[in-house]
Short mmCIF file of C-alpha atoms in Angstrom, two decimals:
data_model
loop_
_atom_site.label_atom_id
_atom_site.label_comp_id
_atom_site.label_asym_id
_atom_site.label_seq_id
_atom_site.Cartn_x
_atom_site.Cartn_y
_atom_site.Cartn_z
CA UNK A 1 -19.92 -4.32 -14.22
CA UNK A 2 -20.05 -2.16 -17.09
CA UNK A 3 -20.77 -2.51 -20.71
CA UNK A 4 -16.79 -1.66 -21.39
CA UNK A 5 -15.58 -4.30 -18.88
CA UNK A 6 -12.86 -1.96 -17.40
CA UNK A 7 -13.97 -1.54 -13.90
CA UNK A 8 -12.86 -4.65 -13.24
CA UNK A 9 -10.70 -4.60 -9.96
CA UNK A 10 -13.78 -6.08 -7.81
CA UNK A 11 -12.51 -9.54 -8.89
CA UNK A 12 -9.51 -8.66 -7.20
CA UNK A 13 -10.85 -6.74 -3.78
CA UNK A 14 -13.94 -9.23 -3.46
CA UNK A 15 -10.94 -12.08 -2.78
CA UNK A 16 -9.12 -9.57 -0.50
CA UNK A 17 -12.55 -8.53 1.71
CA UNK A 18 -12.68 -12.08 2.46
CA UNK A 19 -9.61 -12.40 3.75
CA UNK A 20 -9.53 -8.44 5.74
CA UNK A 21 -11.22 -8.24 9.34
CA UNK A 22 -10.39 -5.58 11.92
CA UNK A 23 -6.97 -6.20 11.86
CA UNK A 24 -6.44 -4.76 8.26
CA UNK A 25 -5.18 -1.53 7.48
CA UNK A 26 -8.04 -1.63 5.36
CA UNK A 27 -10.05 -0.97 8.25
CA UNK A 28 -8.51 2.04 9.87
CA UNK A 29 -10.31 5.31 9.04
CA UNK A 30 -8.47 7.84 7.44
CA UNK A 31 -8.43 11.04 9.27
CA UNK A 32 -8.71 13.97 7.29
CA UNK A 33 -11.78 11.71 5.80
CA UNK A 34 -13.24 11.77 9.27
CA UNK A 35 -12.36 15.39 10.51
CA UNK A 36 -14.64 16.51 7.21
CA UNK A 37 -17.33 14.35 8.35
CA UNK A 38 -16.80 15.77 12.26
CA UNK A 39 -18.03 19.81 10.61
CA UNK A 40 -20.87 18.03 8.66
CA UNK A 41 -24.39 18.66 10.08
CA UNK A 42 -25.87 15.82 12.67
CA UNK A 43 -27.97 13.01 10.50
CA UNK A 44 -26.30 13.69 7.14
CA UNK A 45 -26.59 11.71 4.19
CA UNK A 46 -23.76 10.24 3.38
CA UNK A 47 -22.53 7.92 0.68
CA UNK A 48 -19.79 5.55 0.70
CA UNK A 49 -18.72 4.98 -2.77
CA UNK A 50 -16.77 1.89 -2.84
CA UNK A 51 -16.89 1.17 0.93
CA UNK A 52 -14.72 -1.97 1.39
CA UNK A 53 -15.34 -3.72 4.48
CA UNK A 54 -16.09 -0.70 5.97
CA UNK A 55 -13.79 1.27 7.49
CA UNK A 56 -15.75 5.08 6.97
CA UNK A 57 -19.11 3.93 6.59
CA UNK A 58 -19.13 2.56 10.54
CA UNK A 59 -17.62 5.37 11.46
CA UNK A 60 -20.15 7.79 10.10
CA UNK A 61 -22.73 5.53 11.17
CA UNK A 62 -21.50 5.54 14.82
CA UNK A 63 -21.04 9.37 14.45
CA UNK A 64 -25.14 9.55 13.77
CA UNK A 65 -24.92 9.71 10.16
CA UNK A 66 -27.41 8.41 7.82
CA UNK A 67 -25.47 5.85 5.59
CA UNK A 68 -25.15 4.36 2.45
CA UNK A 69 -22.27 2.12 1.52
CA UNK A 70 -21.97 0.53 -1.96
CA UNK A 71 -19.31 -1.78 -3.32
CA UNK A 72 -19.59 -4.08 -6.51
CA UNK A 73 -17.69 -6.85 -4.40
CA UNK A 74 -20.32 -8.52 -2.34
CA UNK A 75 -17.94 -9.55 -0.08
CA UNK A 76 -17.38 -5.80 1.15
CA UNK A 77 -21.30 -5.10 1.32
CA UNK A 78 -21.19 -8.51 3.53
CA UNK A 79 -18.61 -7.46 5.55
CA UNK A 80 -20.28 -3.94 6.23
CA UNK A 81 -23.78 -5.38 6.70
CA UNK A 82 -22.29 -7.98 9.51
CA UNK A 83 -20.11 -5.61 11.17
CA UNK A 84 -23.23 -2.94 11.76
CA UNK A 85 -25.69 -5.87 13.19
CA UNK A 86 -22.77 -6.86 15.37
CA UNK A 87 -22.41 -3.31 16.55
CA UNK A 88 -26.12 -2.71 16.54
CA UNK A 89 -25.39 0.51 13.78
CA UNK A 90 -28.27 0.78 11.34
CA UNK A 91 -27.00 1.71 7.98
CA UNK A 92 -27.90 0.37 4.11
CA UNK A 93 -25.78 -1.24 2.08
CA UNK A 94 -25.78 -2.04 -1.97
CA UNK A 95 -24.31 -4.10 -4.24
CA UNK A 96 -23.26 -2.63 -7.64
CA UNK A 97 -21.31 -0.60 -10.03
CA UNK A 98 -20.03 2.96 -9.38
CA UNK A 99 -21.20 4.01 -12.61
CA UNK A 100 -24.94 3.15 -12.33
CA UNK A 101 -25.92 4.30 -8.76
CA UNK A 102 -29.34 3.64 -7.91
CA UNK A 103 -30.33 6.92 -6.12
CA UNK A 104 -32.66 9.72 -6.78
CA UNK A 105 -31.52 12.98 -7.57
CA UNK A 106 -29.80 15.08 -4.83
CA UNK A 107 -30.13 12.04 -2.69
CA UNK A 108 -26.60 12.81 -0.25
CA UNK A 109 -25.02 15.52 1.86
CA UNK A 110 -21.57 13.64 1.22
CA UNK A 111 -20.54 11.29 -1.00
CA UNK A 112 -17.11 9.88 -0.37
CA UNK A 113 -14.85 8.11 -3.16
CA UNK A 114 -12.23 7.11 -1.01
CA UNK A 115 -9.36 4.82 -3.70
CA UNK A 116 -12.29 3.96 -5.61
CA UNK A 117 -13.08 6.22 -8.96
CA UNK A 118 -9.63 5.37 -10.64
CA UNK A 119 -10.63 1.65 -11.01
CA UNK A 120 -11.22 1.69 -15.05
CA UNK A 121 -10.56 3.65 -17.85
CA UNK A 122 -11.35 6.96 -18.79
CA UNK A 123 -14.92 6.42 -19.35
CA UNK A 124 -15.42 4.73 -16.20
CA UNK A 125 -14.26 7.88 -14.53
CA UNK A 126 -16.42 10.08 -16.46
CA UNK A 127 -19.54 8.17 -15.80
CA UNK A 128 -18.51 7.85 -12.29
CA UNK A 129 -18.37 11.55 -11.46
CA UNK A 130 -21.53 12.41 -13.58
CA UNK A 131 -23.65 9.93 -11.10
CA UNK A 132 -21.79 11.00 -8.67
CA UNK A 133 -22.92 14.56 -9.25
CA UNK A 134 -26.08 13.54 -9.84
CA UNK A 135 -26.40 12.35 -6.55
CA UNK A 136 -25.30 14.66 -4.29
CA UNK A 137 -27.56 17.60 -3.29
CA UNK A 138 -26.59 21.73 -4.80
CA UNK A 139 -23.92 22.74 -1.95
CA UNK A 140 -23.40 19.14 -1.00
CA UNK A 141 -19.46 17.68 -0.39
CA UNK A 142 -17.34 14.99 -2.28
CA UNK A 143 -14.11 14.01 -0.96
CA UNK A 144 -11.92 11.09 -3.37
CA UNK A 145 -8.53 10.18 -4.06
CA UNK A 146 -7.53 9.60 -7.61
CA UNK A 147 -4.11 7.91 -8.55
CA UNK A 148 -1.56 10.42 -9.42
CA UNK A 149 0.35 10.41 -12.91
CA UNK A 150 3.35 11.16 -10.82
CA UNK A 151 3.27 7.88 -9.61
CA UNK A 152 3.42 6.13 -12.76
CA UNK A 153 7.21 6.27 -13.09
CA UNK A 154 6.95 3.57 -9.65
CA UNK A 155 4.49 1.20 -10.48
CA UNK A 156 6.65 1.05 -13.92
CA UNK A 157 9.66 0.11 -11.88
CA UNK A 158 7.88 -2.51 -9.68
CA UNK A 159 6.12 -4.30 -12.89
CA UNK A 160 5.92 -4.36 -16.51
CA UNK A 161 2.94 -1.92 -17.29
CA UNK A 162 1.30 -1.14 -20.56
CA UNK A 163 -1.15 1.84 -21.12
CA UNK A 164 -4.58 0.63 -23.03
CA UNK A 165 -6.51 3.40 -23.80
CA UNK A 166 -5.61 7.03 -22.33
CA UNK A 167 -4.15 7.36 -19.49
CA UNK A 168 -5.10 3.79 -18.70
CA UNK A 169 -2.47 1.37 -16.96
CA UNK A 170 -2.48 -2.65 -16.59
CA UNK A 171 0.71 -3.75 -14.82
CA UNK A 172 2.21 -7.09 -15.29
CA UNK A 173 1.90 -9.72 -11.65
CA UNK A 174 -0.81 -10.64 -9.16
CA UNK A 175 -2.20 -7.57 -7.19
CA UNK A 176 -5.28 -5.52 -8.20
CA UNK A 177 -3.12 -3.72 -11.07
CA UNK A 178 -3.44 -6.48 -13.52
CA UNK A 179 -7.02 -4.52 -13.80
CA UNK A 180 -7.14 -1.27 -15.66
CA UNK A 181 -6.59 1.50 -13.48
CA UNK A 182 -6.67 5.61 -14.38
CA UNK A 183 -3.69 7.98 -13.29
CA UNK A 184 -4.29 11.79 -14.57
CA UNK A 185 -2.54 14.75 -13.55
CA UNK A 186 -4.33 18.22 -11.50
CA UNK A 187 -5.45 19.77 -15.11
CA UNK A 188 -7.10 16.59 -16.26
CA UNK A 189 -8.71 15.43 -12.56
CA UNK A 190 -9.97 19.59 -12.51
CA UNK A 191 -11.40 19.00 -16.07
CA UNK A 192 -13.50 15.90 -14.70
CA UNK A 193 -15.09 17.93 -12.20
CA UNK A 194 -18.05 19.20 -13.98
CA UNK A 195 -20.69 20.11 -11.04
CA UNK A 196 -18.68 20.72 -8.82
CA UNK A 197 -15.79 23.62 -7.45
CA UNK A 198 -12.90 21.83 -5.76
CA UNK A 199 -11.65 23.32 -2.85
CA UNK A 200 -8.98 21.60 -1.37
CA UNK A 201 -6.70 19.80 -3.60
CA UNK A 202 -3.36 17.85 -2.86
CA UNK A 203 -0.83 14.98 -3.49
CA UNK A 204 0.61 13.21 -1.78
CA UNK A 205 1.72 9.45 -1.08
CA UNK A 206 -0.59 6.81 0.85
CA UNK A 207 1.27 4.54 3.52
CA UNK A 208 3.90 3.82 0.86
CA UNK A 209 6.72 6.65 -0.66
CA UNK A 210 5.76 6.63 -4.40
CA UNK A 211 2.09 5.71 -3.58
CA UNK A 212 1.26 9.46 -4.99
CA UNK A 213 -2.96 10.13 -4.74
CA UNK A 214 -4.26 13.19 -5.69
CA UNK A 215 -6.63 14.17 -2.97
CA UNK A 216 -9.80 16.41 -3.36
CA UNK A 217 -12.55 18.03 -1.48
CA UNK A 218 -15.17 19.49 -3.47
CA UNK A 219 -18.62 21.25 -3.09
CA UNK A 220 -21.94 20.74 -5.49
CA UNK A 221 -22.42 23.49 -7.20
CA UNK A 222 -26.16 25.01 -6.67
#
């Protein structure tokens, strides 16, 4: 956790990853993820920021990637760990924050941030993206969805919400968005991007109308 005790949703998803096993929608692979990772070289180095239980780090493993998956709930680094001895896939995991990675330098082809960076405030974020930046190799790929301001309007309807520091939402009931979470619009995810050009960029709702993520590939610059 971090000094500003923000990025705090792990409380939350280290309950759920307990519960989640194969059946989970959490542990379906998202396509357009996977058809990125299909054009990268054989053996890259990929990270999987904020991993879960899985779902794209076994997949890149069983595509012949070399993989890293980190999540600050240990119940999603278990999960991942199990599953690959089960399925005889030889990947790392970690256990820690997202804005303290403990990699060299240039250490990953791909880094994916897949519903993961918008878990804290605005500083969180920041932080975030400069490791995350720091991390991935000069003409390197990052792919990560960030929550959309356009779907603040709907979580506002669903629950009571109240905005803490800039664009920084808590929402009133019993899901993960009792913990701060970051919703920006395209100017103000492009102005995060330091490091990087973004070449794809899009929004568009998850499995959910309303459920609007911006979604971003992106390429380290050299």
């Amino acid at each position: 956790m971090n000094d500003m005790t923000t990025d705090t949703a792990h409380l939350y998803w280290n309950k759920e990853w307990q519960k989640a096993d194969g059946t989970s929608p959490w542990a379906m692979a998202e396509p357009w993820v996977m058809d990125h990772a299909a054009s990268l070289p054989p053996g890259s180095r990929i990270l999987d920021l904020g991993a879960g239980i899985g779902r794209h780090a076994l997949a890149f493993a069983r595509a012949g990637h070399h993989v890293t998956a980190l999540d600050a709930a240990e119940a999603a680094t278990a999960a991942i760990a199990a599953a690959a001895f089960a399925e005889g896939l030889t990947l790392a995991t970690h256990h820690g924050p997202m804005t303290d990675l403990p990699f060299a330098p240039a250490s990953f082809d791909h880094v994916l941030a897949w519903n993961v960076i918008y878990h804290g405030d605005e500083s969180v974020v920041r932080r975030t993206m400069a490791e995350v930046a720091r991390v991935t190799r000069p003409g390197g790929s990052f792919m990560a969805t960030m929550l959309s301001a356009r779907r603040l309007p709907v979580e506002q309807a669903k629950a009571p919400g109240r905005e803490i520091s800039r664009n920084t939402w808590v929402f009133d009931g019993d899901g993960d968005k009792i913990h701060p979470h970051y919703f920006c619009t395209a100017p103000e995810l492009l102005s995060l991007m330091w490091g990087f050009e973004v070449v794809t960029l899009f929004d568009r709702p998850h499995e959910k109308p309303g459920s609007w993520h911006w979604h971003l590939l992106a390429e380290r610059l050299k």
